[in-house]
Amino acid sequence: MAHASALMTVMINAARKAARGLIRDFGEAQALQVSRKGAADFVSRADHKAEQDIFEELSRARPKFGFIMEERGEIEGSDNSNRWIVDPLDGTTNFLHGLPQFAISIALERDRQPYAGVVFNPATDELFWAEKGEGAYLNDRRIRVSGRDDLSACLFACGLPFAGRSGRKQALDEAERVLEKTAGVRRFGAAALDLAFVAAGRFDAFWERDLNSWDVAAGAVLVREAGGMVSEIEGGRNFISGGSILAANAEIYEEAKALIAGA
């Protein structure tokens, strides 16, 4: 990435290092998908190994930065302004089932605001990256959110709670309202990639509840730098830790927010 900053180069290198192991493990995971025995443990090992690779690479490059990581939790750094937010394997169920819809997600939070993000799907070799004020990119190509302004032509993405998670009726009610007014709804099972797809104009909007900071931090930077809008579903600004997110192009953001809320 010839035009990437030193910071972005650090993040991209960490993602690519972790990706080498995940791709190898992805091939083995496909062989395990017909059996329940050992499958969860296998994915857990792959997850932890990828997180270790990212931790080592980022710590070596920026030793004072703190971390929020899905597996390790929060690690304080001596630099109070900067911390990494990392999901080493977003889309674990897809990974286990041999579906090439999973990603490594790395964000830098600066002064408690998402500043830079990388979302990398090693199965498709699609690297989405963005830094505040510098635009959003897919590999070496600049990307923008879609310009669609007619809801009936718009494609939305969402997340739906799986077994054991609350909020299923609310999510289904929201999806039903969106289905009635749009060109369709997709549920791909990897929030970081859903947000990257909004940034690239593949989806016009994405919403989901009950998420964590590592699910959304990197993707939110991508959407904003691609010209889109990001908030909590009800419009609040605390989407990093608030538990819900709505991302959309600026043309339909207000309509999408009202539609999902049933207003």
Tab-separated table of C-alpha atoms in Angstrom:
chain	number	residue	atom	x	y	z
A	1	MET	CA	0.000	0.000	0.000
A	2	ALA	CA	2.269	2.739	-1.327
A	3	HIS	CA	0.172	5.637	0.033
A	4	ALA	CA	-0.513	4.156	3.476
A	5	SER	CA	0.873	6.019	6.488
A	6	ALA	CA	3.322	4.481	8.934
A	7	LEU	CA	0.416	3.831	11.317
A	8	MET	CA	-1.639	2.081	8.649
A	9	THR	CA	1.367	0.027	7.613
A	10	VAL	CA	1.718	-1.232	11.192
A	11	MET	CA	-1.961	-2.219	11.326
A	12	ILE	CA	-1.953	-3.851	7.895
A	13	ASN	CA	1.190	-5.832	8.697
A	14	ALA	CA	-0.399	-7.125	11.915
A	15	ALA	CA	-3.545	-8.188	10.054
A	16	ARG	CA	-1.574	-9.955	7.345
A	17	LYS	CA	0.579	-11.788	9.872
A	18	ALA	CA	-2.491	-13.154	11.669
A	19	ALA	CA	-4.130	-13.960	8.337
A	20	ARG	CA	-1.469	-16.504	7.385
A	21	GLY	CA	-2.404	-18.739	10.294
A	22	LEU	CA	-6.139	-18.215	9.840
A	23	ILE	CA	-6.043	-19.238	6.184
A	24	ARG	CA	-4.190	-22.416	7.092
A	25	ASP	CA	-6.684	-23.136	9.873
A	26	PHE	CA	-9.634	-22.270	7.617
A	27	GLY	CA	-8.701	-25.138	5.329
A	28	GLU	CA	-8.686	-27.504	8.282
A	29	ALA	CA	-11.936	-26.065	9.660
A	30	GLN	CA	-13.726	-27.008	6.450
A	31	ALA	CA	-12.754	-30.639	7.080
A	32	LEU	CA	-14.186	-30.421	10.619
A	33	GLN	CA	-17.554	-28.942	9.681
A	34	VAL	CA	-19.319	-32.322	9.517
A	35	SER	CA	-18.428	-33.155	13.119
A	36	ARG	CA	-19.229	-31.419	16.377
A	37	LYS	CA	-16.398	-33.088	18.275
A	38	GLY	CA	-13.467	-30.759	18.719
A	39	ALA	CA	-14.788	-28.115	16.341
A	40	ALA	CA	-15.324	-25.389	18.926
A	41	ASP	CA	-11.939	-26.062	20.512
A	42	PHE	CA	-10.295	-25.914	17.095
A	43	VAL	CA	-11.780	-22.508	16.307
A	44	SER	CA	-10.859	-21.269	19.786
A	45	ARG	CA	-7.225	-22.214	19.171
A	46	ALA	CA	-7.260	-20.472	15.786
A	47	ASP	CA	-8.812	-17.384	17.383
A	48	HIS	CA	-6.238	-17.233	20.181
A	49	LYS	CA	-3.304	-17.788	17.827
A	50	ALA	CA	-4.448	-14.958	15.555
A	51	GLU	CA	-4.896	-12.651	18.536
A	52	GLN	CA	-1.399	-13.517	19.795
A	53	ASP	CA	0.097	-12.700	16.388
A	54	ILE	CA	-1.667	-9.334	16.324
A	55	PHE	CA	-0.726	-8.543	19.919
A	56	GLU	CA	2.951	-9.265	19.298
A	57	GLU	CA	3.097	-7.253	16.073
A	58	LEU	CA	1.296	-4.189	17.445
A	59	SER	CA	3.172	-4.267	20.770
A	60	ARG	CA	6.499	-4.348	18.971
A	61	ALA	CA	5.581	-1.393	16.761
A	62	ARG	CA	3.776	0.730	19.376
A	63	PRO	CA	4.843	-0.567	22.821
A	64	LYS	CA	3.084	2.170	24.823
A	65	PHE	CA	-0.412	1.659	23.373
A	66	GLY	CA	-3.099	-0.179	25.334
A	67	PHE	CA	-5.463	-2.864	24.043
A	68	ILE	CA	-9.067	-4.008	24.116
A	69	MET	CA	-9.115	-7.544	22.750
A	70	GLU	CA	-11.951	-10.032	22.460
A	71	GLU	CA	-10.039	-12.844	24.167
A	72	ARG	CA	-7.609	-11.018	26.485
A	73	GLY	CA	-9.883	-8.172	27.530
A	74	GLU	CA	-8.460	-4.745	28.388
A	75	ILE	CA	-4.721	-4.164	28.738
A	76	GLU	CA	-3.641	-0.724	29.931
A	77	GLY	CA	-0.800	1.058	28.197
A	78	SER	CA	1.400	3.913	29.341
A	79	ASP	CA	0.016	6.051	26.504
A	80	ASN	CA	-3.412	7.115	27.762
A	81	SER	CA	-4.508	8.530	24.408
A	82	ASN	CA	-4.109	5.472	22.166
A	83	ARG	CA	-5.351	1.913	22.366
A	84	TRP	CA	-5.937	-0.892	19.917
A	85	ILE	CA	-9.351	-2.568	19.631
A	86	VAL	CA	-8.962	-6.043	18.149
A	87	ASP	CA	-11.194	-8.880	16.990
A	88	PRO	CA	-8.888	-11.582	15.596
A	89	LEU	CA	-11.737	-13.580	14.031
A	90	ASP	CA	-15.077	-11.917	13.350
A	91	GLY	CA	-17.501	-14.435	11.856
A	92	THR	CA	-16.430	-17.479	13.852
A	93	THR	CA	-19.463	-19.566	12.894
A	94	ASN	CA	-18.863	-18.859	9.206
A	95	PHE	CA	-15.217	-19.850	9.652
A	96	LEU	CA	-16.191	-23.137	11.263
A	97	HIS	CA	-18.637	-23.976	8.487
A	98	GLY	CA	-16.184	-23.274	5.710
A	99	LEU	CA	-17.878	-20.035	4.616
A	100	PRO	CA	-15.353	-17.438	3.396
A	101	GLN	CA	-17.135	-14.584	5.173
A	102	PHE	CA	-14.924	-13.779	8.164
A	103	ALA	CA	-12.399	-11.092	8.969
A	104	ILE	CA	-9.641	-9.757	11.168
A	105	SER	CA	-10.651	-6.389	12.612
A	106	ILE	CA	-8.106	-3.937	14.059
A	107	ALA	CA	-8.944	-0.385	15.120
A	108	LEU	CA	-6.959	2.373	16.757
A	109	GLU	CA	-8.927	4.430	19.243
A	110	ARG	CA	-7.392	7.851	19.893
A	111	ASP	CA	-8.698	9.933	22.776
A	112	ARG	CA	-11.647	7.512	23.034
A	113	GLN	CA	-12.677	8.048	19.410
A	114	PRO	CA	-12.150	5.570	16.552
A	115	TYR	CA	-9.269	6.944	14.493
A	116	ALA	CA	-8.066	4.214	12.119
A	117	GLY	CA	-9.309	0.790	11.084
A	118	VAL	CA	-8.406	-2.328	9.141
A	119	VAL	CA	-10.870	-5.086	8.210
A	120	PHE	CA	-9.210	-7.944	6.331
A	121	ASN	CA	-10.894	-11.019	4.872
A	122	PRO	CA	-7.966	-13.352	4.121
A	123	ALA	CA	-10.211	-15.835	2.300
A	124	THR	CA	-10.968	-13.279	-0.435
A	125	ASP	CA	-7.818	-11.134	0.002
A	126	GLU	CA	-9.967	-8.034	0.484
A	127	LEU	CA	-8.256	-5.512	2.739
A	128	PHE	CA	-10.387	-2.547	3.805
A	129	TRP	CA	-8.518	0.256	5.565
A	130	ALA	CA	-9.035	3.860	6.610
A	131	GLU	CA	-7.477	6.585	8.721
A	132	LYS	CA	-9.215	9.733	9.931
A	133	GLY	CA	-9.089	12.434	7.285
A	134	GLU	CA	-7.420	10.196	4.697
A	135	GLY	CA	-10.350	8.390	3.089
A	136	ALA	CA	-11.234	4.688	2.917
A	137	TYR	CA	-9.715	2.047	0.664
A	138	LEU	CA	-10.236	-1.492	-0.561
A	139	ASN	CA	-6.734	-2.799	-1.252
A	140	ASP	CA	-5.339	0.078	-3.412
A	141	ARG	CA	-8.681	1.507	-4.568
A	142	ARG	CA	-10.501	4.435	-2.933
A	143	ILE	CA	-14.041	3.507	-1.882
A	144	ARG	CA	-17.206	5.484	-1.177
A	145	VAL	CA	-20.597	4.678	0.264
A	146	SER	CA	-23.436	4.312	-2.220
A	147	GLY	CA	-25.374	7.319	-3.459
A	148	ARG	CA	-28.790	5.636	-3.504
A	149	ASP	CA	-31.526	7.821	-2.073
A	150	ASP	CA	-34.626	5.714	-2.766
A	151	LEU	CA	-35.259	3.166	-0.011
A	152	SER	CA	-37.012	0.828	-2.421
A	153	ALA	CA	-33.734	0.405	-4.314
A	154	CYS	CA	-31.571	-0.006	-1.186
A	155	LEU	CA	-30.056	-3.210	0.168
A	156	PHE	CA	-29.715	-3.447	3.947
A	157	ALA	CA	-27.713	-5.835	6.129
A	158	CYS	CA	-28.422	-6.791	9.715
A	159	GLY	CA	-27.518	-9.129	12.540
A	160	LEU	CA	-30.014	-11.526	14.116
A	161	PRO	CA	-29.606	-13.051	17.593
A	162	PHE	CA	-28.733	-16.744	17.632
A	163	ALA	CA	-29.843	-19.329	20.211
A	164	GLY	CA	-29.452	-18.154	23.784
A	165	ARG	CA	-29.319	-14.431	22.929
A	166	SER	CA	-32.088	-11.999	23.805
A	167	GLY	CA	-33.811	-9.539	21.503
A	168	ARG	CA	-34.863	-11.897	18.728
A	169	LYS	CA	-38.439	-10.607	18.438
A	170	GLN	CA	-37.276	-7.011	18.276
A	171	ALA	CA	-34.716	-7.857	15.586
A	172	LEU	CA	-37.268	-9.772	13.517
A	173	ASP	CA	-39.796	-6.940	13.822
A	174	GLU	CA	-37.150	-4.485	12.621
A	175	ALA	CA	-36.209	-6.749	9.716
A	176	GLU	CA	-39.859	-7.101	8.716
A	177	ARG	CA	-40.282	-3.327	8.539
A	178	VAL	CA	-37.123	-2.961	6.466
A	179	LEU	CA	-38.124	-5.799	4.129
A	180	GLU	CA	-41.418	-4.056	3.366
A	181	LYS	CA	-39.727	-0.846	2.188
A	182	THR	CA	-36.404	-1.873	0.606
A	183	ALA	CA	-34.836	-4.103	-2.032
A	184	GLY	CA	-33.936	-6.668	0.619
A	185	VAL	CA	-32.058	-7.593	3.788
A	186	ARG	CA	-28.952	-9.759	4.121
A	187	ARG	CA	-27.597	-11.449	7.260
A	188	PHE	CA	-23.980	-12.473	6.604
A	189	GLY	CA	-22.784	-13.058	10.177
A	190	ALA	CA	-19.702	-10.810	10.417
A	191	ALA	CA	-20.414	-7.249	11.552
A	192	ALA	CA	-16.958	-5.912	10.678
A	193	LEU	CA	-17.398	-7.023	7.064
A	194	ASP	CA	-20.982	-5.732	6.937
A	195	LEU	CA	-19.676	-2.286	7.875
A	196	ALA	CA	-16.855	-2.563	5.324
A	197	PHE	CA	-19.451	-3.422	2.692
A	198	VAL	CA	-21.429	-0.285	3.577
A	199	ALA	CA	-18.214	1.709	3.128
A	200	ALA	CA	-17.691	0.112	-0.278
A	201	GLY	CA	-21.281	0.771	-1.418
A	202	ARG	CA	-22.232	-2.914	-1.525
A	203	PHE	CA	-24.803	-2.384	1.225
A	204	ASP	CA	-26.666	0.877	1.625
A	205	ALA	CA	-27.168	0.402	5.371
A	206	PHE	CA	-26.396	-1.997	8.226
A	207	TRP	CA	-27.837	-2.268	11.712
A	208	GLU	CA	-27.382	-4.613	14.652
A	209	ARG	CA	-27.851	-4.696	18.426
A	210	ASP	CA	-25.901	-6.326	21.254
A	211	LEU	CA	-22.440	-5.803	19.793
A	212	ASN	CA	-19.046	-5.142	21.375
A	213	SER	CA	-16.458	-2.473	20.626
A	214	TRP	CA	-14.229	-4.909	18.712
A	215	ASP	CA	-17.140	-5.748	16.396
A	216	VAL	CA	-17.661	-2.184	15.192
A	217	ALA	CA	-14.677	0.115	15.871
A	218	ALA	CA	-12.695	-0.541	12.683
A	219	GLY	CA	-15.758	-0.707	10.443
A	220	ALA	CA	-17.086	2.575	11.800
A	221	VAL	CA	-13.909	4.364	10.690
A	222	LEU	CA	-14.289	2.840	7.229
A	223	VAL	CA	-17.892	4.041	6.875
A	224	ARG	CA	-17.164	7.565	8.062
A	225	GLU	CA	-14.102	7.944	5.855
A	226	ALA	CA	-16.124	6.641	2.906
A	227	GLY	CA	-18.666	9.430	3.429
A	228	GLY	CA	-21.280	7.541	5.444
A	229	MET	CA	-23.052	8.073	8.759
A	230	VAL	CA	-22.588	5.976	11.905
A	231	SER	CA	-24.511	6.107	15.182
A	232	GLU	CA	-26.429	4.008	17.644
A	233	ILE	CA	-29.678	2.735	16.141
A	234	GLU	CA	-31.644	5.400	18.013
A	235	GLY	CA	-29.198	8.094	16.902
A	236	GLY	CA	-26.866	8.348	19.902
A	237	ARG	CA	-23.133	8.745	19.404
A	238	ASN	CA	-21.940	6.040	21.802
A	239	PHE	CA	-21.991	3.175	19.289
A	240	ILE	CA	-18.558	1.890	20.346
A	241	SER	CA	-19.768	0.828	23.787
A	242	GLY	CA	-23.515	1.451	23.502
A	243	GLY	CA	-24.291	-1.986	22.114
A	244	SER	CA	-26.052	-1.019	18.881
A	245	ILE	CA	-25.001	0.458	15.562
A	246	LEU	CA	-26.573	1.908	12.438
A	247	ALA	CA	-24.391	2.713	9.428
A	248	ALA	CA	-25.784	4.120	6.195
A	249	ASN	CA	-25.070	6.454	3.340
A	250	ALA	CA	-25.975	10.038	4.163
A	251	GLU	CA	-28.883	10.081	1.691
A	252	ILE	CA	-30.971	7.483	3.535
A	253	TYR	CA	-29.594	7.639	7.086
A	254	GLU	CA	-32.537	9.492	8.643
A	255	GLU	CA	-35.109	7.366	6.810
A	256	ALA	CA	-33.284	4.178	7.809
A	257	LYS	CA	-33.186	5.224	11.456
A	258	ALA	CA	-36.922	5.963	11.483
A	259	LEU	CA	-37.777	2.769	9.613
A	260	ILE	CA	-35.839	0.496	11.952
A	261	ALA	CA	-37.315	2.240	15.002
A	262	GLY	CA	-40.823	1.952	13.592
A	263	ALA	CA	-41.326	5.698	13.804
